[in-house]
């Protein structure tokens, strides 16, 4: 401001011997950035949020395309629904001429129905974890805005957890067990539920896999059961390295 500049100039007149200090104050004022730092931070967060949204949107689209192309259960469901609709359309034919025409073009109609059913089912695919459809709450801008609320909520949750389980020694609920298991695996509860079959997840709960030793034993047994060849190679490698 002009008032500050006047004060610096008066100081310069009173203390001409402090040439270096006076020059430093002059250049600092002359070349100091004129843009408000808050606007710079706001713009940076907004830019990152926009990029983050489009990246997550693209990842979600890739996951949906994977399901549409490679997931056997999804493709089977598409064929079943398309066939049912084709049969219904044939039953609704008003004359033999229409039925013959429908029979001739049944392959074309079935292909068209499969494409329609594929897009219909794809819109309802529920993908969790890192490939889920992004929402406003997933973006950096929203997380910064609600950061005080997030911290307060976490502190309240942590205090409640400590009181119930460390002081009162209450048993864990199933959701809390899943949360503890997901922490051991370095993922989220939602991703764990989405990627692990319900029967396998129940077995992990029964075997208390939130304890690291139990989880390691369970994973070793799963590897031995599902990939016996790879498990044998792994055991041979362990013996060689000991």
Short mmCIF file of C-alpha atoms in Angstrom, two decimals:
data_model
loop_
_atom_site.label_atom_id
_atom_site.label_comp_id
_atom_site.label_asym_id
_atom_site.label_seq_id
_atom_site.Cartn_x
_atom_site.Cartn_y
_atom_site.Cartn_z
CA UNK A 1 0.00 0.00 0.00
CA UNK A 2 1.05 3.67 -0.36
CA UNK A 3 1.26 4.00 3.42
CA UNK A 4 3.78 1.12 3.64
CA UNK A 5 5.80 2.52 0.75
CA UNK A 6 5.94 5.93 2.45
CA UNK A 7 7.12 4.34 5.70
CA UNK A 8 9.89 2.46 3.85
CA UNK A 9 10.94 5.64 2.05
CA UNK A 10 11.09 7.59 5.33
CA UNK A 11 13.24 4.81 6.80
CA UNK A 12 15.56 5.06 3.78
CA UNK A 13 15.99 8.81 4.32
CA UNK A 14 16.72 8.35 8.01
CA UNK A 15 19.12 5.41 7.52
CA UNK A 16 21.02 5.89 4.22
CA UNK A 17 23.92 3.86 5.63
CA UNK A 18 21.79 0.70 5.46
CA UNK A 19 21.98 0.60 1.68
CA UNK A 20 21.80 -3.18 1.33
CA UNK A 21 18.78 -3.50 3.61
CA UNK A 22 16.98 -0.65 1.87
CA UNK A 23 17.63 -2.16 -1.56
CA UNK A 24 16.35 -5.54 -0.37
CA UNK A 25 13.09 -3.98 0.85
CA UNK A 26 12.72 -2.08 -2.45
CA UNK A 27 13.20 -5.14 -4.68
CA UNK A 28 11.01 -7.29 -2.47
CA UNK A 29 8.15 -4.82 -2.85
CA UNK A 30 8.85 -4.17 -6.55
CA UNK A 31 8.97 -7.80 -7.66
CA UNK A 32 6.64 -9.43 -5.16
CA UNK A 33 3.85 -11.44 -6.83
CA UNK A 34 0.69 -9.39 -7.23
CA UNK A 35 -1.66 -12.37 -7.40
CA UNK A 36 -3.43 -13.48 -4.24
CA UNK A 37 -1.92 -16.80 -3.11
CA UNK A 38 -5.39 -18.02 -2.14
CA UNK A 39 -6.55 -17.68 -5.74
CA UNK A 40 -3.53 -19.64 -6.95
CA UNK A 41 -4.26 -22.47 -4.50
CA UNK A 42 -7.96 -22.44 -5.43
CA UNK A 43 -7.14 -22.59 -9.14
CA UNK A 44 -4.68 -25.44 -8.63
CA UNK A 45 -7.20 -27.49 -6.63
CA UNK A 46 -9.91 -26.83 -9.22
CA UNK A 47 -7.59 -27.89 -12.07
CA UNK A 48 -6.54 -31.10 -10.29
CA UNK A 49 -10.21 -31.89 -9.54
CA UNK A 50 -11.21 -31.55 -13.21
CA UNK A 51 -8.32 -33.77 -14.34
CA UNK A 52 -9.14 -36.24 -11.57
CA UNK A 53 -12.80 -36.44 -12.69
CA UNK A 54 -11.98 -37.20 -16.33
CA UNK A 55 -9.30 -39.76 -15.39
CA UNK A 56 -11.70 -41.58 -13.06
CA UNK A 57 -14.45 -41.41 -15.68
CA UNK A 58 -12.13 -43.00 -18.24
CA UNK A 59 -11.09 -45.72 -15.79
CA UNK A 60 -14.75 -46.49 -15.08
CA UNK A 61 -15.49 -46.71 -18.79
CA UNK A 62 -12.57 -49.11 -19.28
CA UNK A 63 -13.88 -51.31 -16.45
CA UNK A 64 -17.38 -51.36 -17.95
CA UNK A 65 -15.94 -52.25 -21.39
CA UNK A 66 -14.00 -55.08 -19.78
CA UNK A 67 -17.21 -56.50 -18.29
CA UNK A 68 -19.02 -56.13 -21.61
CA UNK A 69 -16.27 -57.92 -23.52
CA UNK A 70 -14.65 -60.49 -21.23
CA UNK A 71 -16.89 -61.25 -18.24
CA UNK A 72 -18.49 -64.66 -18.90
CA UNK A 73 -21.39 -64.19 -16.51
CA UNK A 74 -22.22 -60.82 -18.07
CA UNK A 75 -22.10 -62.21 -21.62
CA UNK A 76 -24.25 -65.20 -20.62
CA UNK A 77 -26.83 -62.89 -19.03
CA UNK A 78 -26.91 -60.78 -22.22
CA UNK A 79 -27.54 -63.85 -24.41
CA UNK A 80 -30.29 -65.13 -22.10
CA UNK A 81 -32.15 -61.82 -22.03
CA UNK A 82 -31.77 -61.24 -25.78
CA UNK A 83 -33.03 -64.76 -26.56
CA UNK A 84 -36.04 -64.29 -24.25
CA UNK A 85 -36.94 -61.02 -25.96
CA UNK A 86 -36.54 -62.56 -29.41
CA UNK A 87 -38.82 -65.48 -28.49
CA UNK A 88 -41.38 -63.05 -27.08
CA UNK A 89 -41.25 -61.00 -30.29
CA UNK A 90 -41.77 -64.16 -32.38
CA UNK A 91 -44.74 -65.22 -30.25
CA UNK A 92 -46.35 -61.83 -30.81
CA UNK A 93 -46.17 -62.24 -34.64
CA UNK A 94 -49.58 -61.74 -36.20
CA UNK A 95 -49.19 -64.08 -39.24
CA UNK A 96 -47.08 -66.87 -40.69
CA UNK A 97 -45.56 -64.34 -43.07
CA UNK A 98 -44.32 -62.32 -40.15
CA UNK A 99 -43.00 -65.48 -38.47
CA UNK A 100 -41.10 -66.53 -41.60
CA UNK A 101 -39.66 -63.05 -41.92
CA UNK A 102 -38.68 -63.08 -38.26
CA UNK A 103 -37.04 -66.50 -38.68
CA UNK A 104 -35.04 -65.30 -41.68
CA UNK A 105 -33.72 -62.29 -39.88
CA UNK A 106 -33.52 -63.90 -36.42
CA UNK A 107 -29.72 -63.68 -36.33
CA UNK A 108 -29.76 -60.00 -37.21
CA UNK A 109 -32.53 -59.29 -34.71
CA UNK A 110 -30.72 -61.31 -32.02
CA UNK A 111 -27.49 -59.37 -32.60
CA UNK A 112 -29.40 -56.09 -32.34
CA UNK A 113 -31.14 -57.25 -29.16
CA UNK A 114 -27.82 -58.33 -27.65
CA UNK A 115 -26.37 -54.88 -28.32
CA UNK A 116 -29.41 -53.23 -26.66
CA UNK A 117 -29.30 -55.55 -23.64
CA UNK A 118 -25.53 -55.05 -23.30
CA UNK A 119 -25.92 -51.27 -23.06
CA UNK A 120 -28.89 -51.65 -20.72
CA UNK A 121 -27.01 -53.93 -18.32
CA UNK A 122 -23.81 -51.86 -18.62
CA UNK A 123 -25.64 -48.81 -17.27
CA UNK A 124 -26.52 -50.77 -14.13
CA UNK A 125 -23.11 -52.34 -13.45
CA UNK A 126 -22.10 -51.55 -9.88
CA UNK A 127 -18.33 -51.18 -9.83
CA UNK A 128 -16.63 -50.38 -6.53
CA UNK A 129 -13.08 -49.49 -5.61
CA UNK A 130 -10.74 -47.49 -7.83
CA UNK A 131 -12.85 -48.03 -10.98
CA UNK A 132 -16.24 -46.88 -9.68
CA UNK A 133 -18.14 -44.09 -11.39
CA UNK A 134 -16.76 -40.82 -9.92
CA UNK A 135 -18.96 -38.57 -7.82
CA UNK A 136 -18.42 -35.03 -6.56
CA UNK A 137 -17.39 -36.37 -3.14
CA UNK A 138 -14.47 -38.27 -4.73
CA UNK A 139 -12.82 -35.12 -6.06
CA UNK A 140 -9.99 -33.23 -4.36
CA UNK A 141 -12.00 -29.98 -4.25
CA UNK A 142 -14.79 -31.56 -2.21
CA UNK A 143 -12.34 -33.36 0.08
CA UNK A 144 -10.56 -30.08 0.86
CA UNK A 145 -13.87 -28.32 1.57
CA UNK A 146 -15.11 -31.01 3.97
CA UNK A 147 -11.68 -31.68 5.52
CA UNK A 148 -12.61 -30.19 8.95
CA UNK A 149 -15.75 -32.34 9.04
CA UNK A 150 -13.74 -35.40 7.96
CA UNK A 151 -11.17 -34.88 10.74
CA UNK A 152 -13.87 -34.35 13.37
CA UNK A 153 -15.76 -37.46 12.20
CA UNK A 154 -12.61 -39.58 12.26
CA UNK A 155 -11.70 -38.44 15.78
CA UNK A 156 -15.22 -39.26 17.01
CA UNK A 157 -15.13 -42.66 15.28
CA UNK A 158 -11.68 -43.44 16.67
CA UNK A 159 -12.75 -42.47 20.18
CA UNK A 160 -15.86 -44.64 19.93
CA UNK A 161 -13.82 -47.58 18.59
CA UNK A 162 -11.26 -47.27 21.40
CA UNK A 163 -13.97 -47.05 24.06
CA UNK A 164 -15.99 -50.02 22.79
CA UNK A 165 -13.21 -52.43 21.85
CA UNK A 166 -10.15 -51.41 23.92
CA UNK A 167 -11.89 -50.39 27.15
CA UNK A 168 -15.19 -52.31 27.19
CA UNK A 169 -13.82 -55.25 25.14
CA UNK A 170 -16.95 -55.52 23.01
CA UNK A 171 -16.81 -58.09 20.17
CA UNK A 172 -16.45 -56.88 16.58
CA UNK A 173 -19.48 -56.79 14.30
CA UNK A 174 -19.23 -58.45 10.85
CA UNK A 175 -18.74 -55.06 9.16
CA UNK A 176 -15.98 -54.19 11.62
CA UNK A 177 -14.30 -57.55 10.97
CA UNK A 178 -14.42 -56.88 7.23
CA UNK A 179 -12.93 -53.43 7.85
CA UNK A 180 -10.05 -54.94 9.86
CA UNK A 181 -9.40 -57.58 7.19
CA UNK A 182 -9.41 -54.91 4.47
CA UNK A 183 -6.80 -52.93 6.43
CA UNK A 184 -4.57 -56.00 6.60
CA UNK A 185 -4.91 -56.35 2.82
CA UNK A 186 -4.32 -52.64 2.17
CA UNK A 187 -7.69 -52.02 0.53
CA UNK A 188 -11.16 -50.70 1.42
CA UNK A 189 -14.16 -52.59 2.79
CA UNK A 190 -16.13 -51.80 -0.38
CA UNK A 191 -13.40 -53.16 -2.66
CA UNK A 192 -13.07 -56.28 -0.51
CA UNK A 193 -16.81 -57.02 -0.73
CA UNK A 194 -16.83 -56.35 -4.47
CA UNK A 195 -13.81 -58.51 -5.38
CA UNK A 196 -14.06 -61.49 -3.03
CA UNK A 197 -16.90 -64.06 -3.25
CA UNK A 198 -19.33 -63.99 -0.31
CA UNK A 199 -18.48 -67.58 0.72
CA UNK A 200 -14.75 -66.84 0.79
CA UNK A 201 -15.34 -63.63 2.77
CA UNK A 202 -17.44 -65.54 5.33
CA UNK A 203 -14.63 -68.08 5.69
CA UNK A 204 -12.13 -65.25 6.27
CA UNK A 205 -14.37 -63.88 9.02
CA UNK A 206 -14.77 -67.30 10.65
CA UNK A 207 -11.01 -67.81 10.63
CA UNK A 208 -10.35 -64.34 12.10
CA UNK A 209 -8.22 -63.18 9.20
CA UNK A 210 -7.90 -59.69 10.69
CA UNK A 211 -5.07 -61.35 12.67
CA UNK A 212 -2.01 -61.29 10.38
CA UNK A 213 -0.90 -64.87 11.11
CA UNK A 214 -4.39 -66.22 10.33
CA UNK A 215 -4.55 -64.20 7.11
CA UNK A 216 -1.14 -65.48 5.94
CA UNK A 217 -2.19 -69.07 6.62
CA UNK A 218 -5.51 -68.57 4.80
CA UNK A 219 -3.82 -67.01 1.75
CA UNK A 220 -1.30 -69.86 1.60
CA UNK A 221 -4.12 -72.43 1.68
CA UNK A 222 -6.00 -70.55 -1.03
CA UNK A 223 -2.91 -70.50 -3.22
CA UNK A 224 -2.35 -74.21 -2.65
CA UNK A 225 -6.00 -74.96 -3.52
CA UNK A 226 -6.37 -72.71 -6.57
CA UNK A 227 -2.84 -72.74 -7.98
CA UNK A 228 -1.11 -75.96 -6.83
CA UNK A 229 1.66 -75.71 -9.46
CA UNK A 230 2.56 -72.14 -8.53
CA UNK A 231 2.39 -73.04 -4.84
CA UNK A 232 4.89 -75.88 -5.26
CA UNK A 233 7.28 -73.58 -7.12
CA UNK A 234 6.90 -71.00 -4.38
CA UNK A 235 7.71 -73.55 -1.65
CA UNK A 236 10.79 -74.75 -3.55
CA UNK A 237 11.93 -71.14 -3.89
CA UNK A 238 11.45 -70.56 -0.15
CA UNK A 239 13.55 -73.64 0.68
CA UNK A 240 16.36 -72.44 -1.60
CA UNK A 241 16.45 -68.99 -0.04
CA UNK A 242 16.57 -70.29 3.56
#
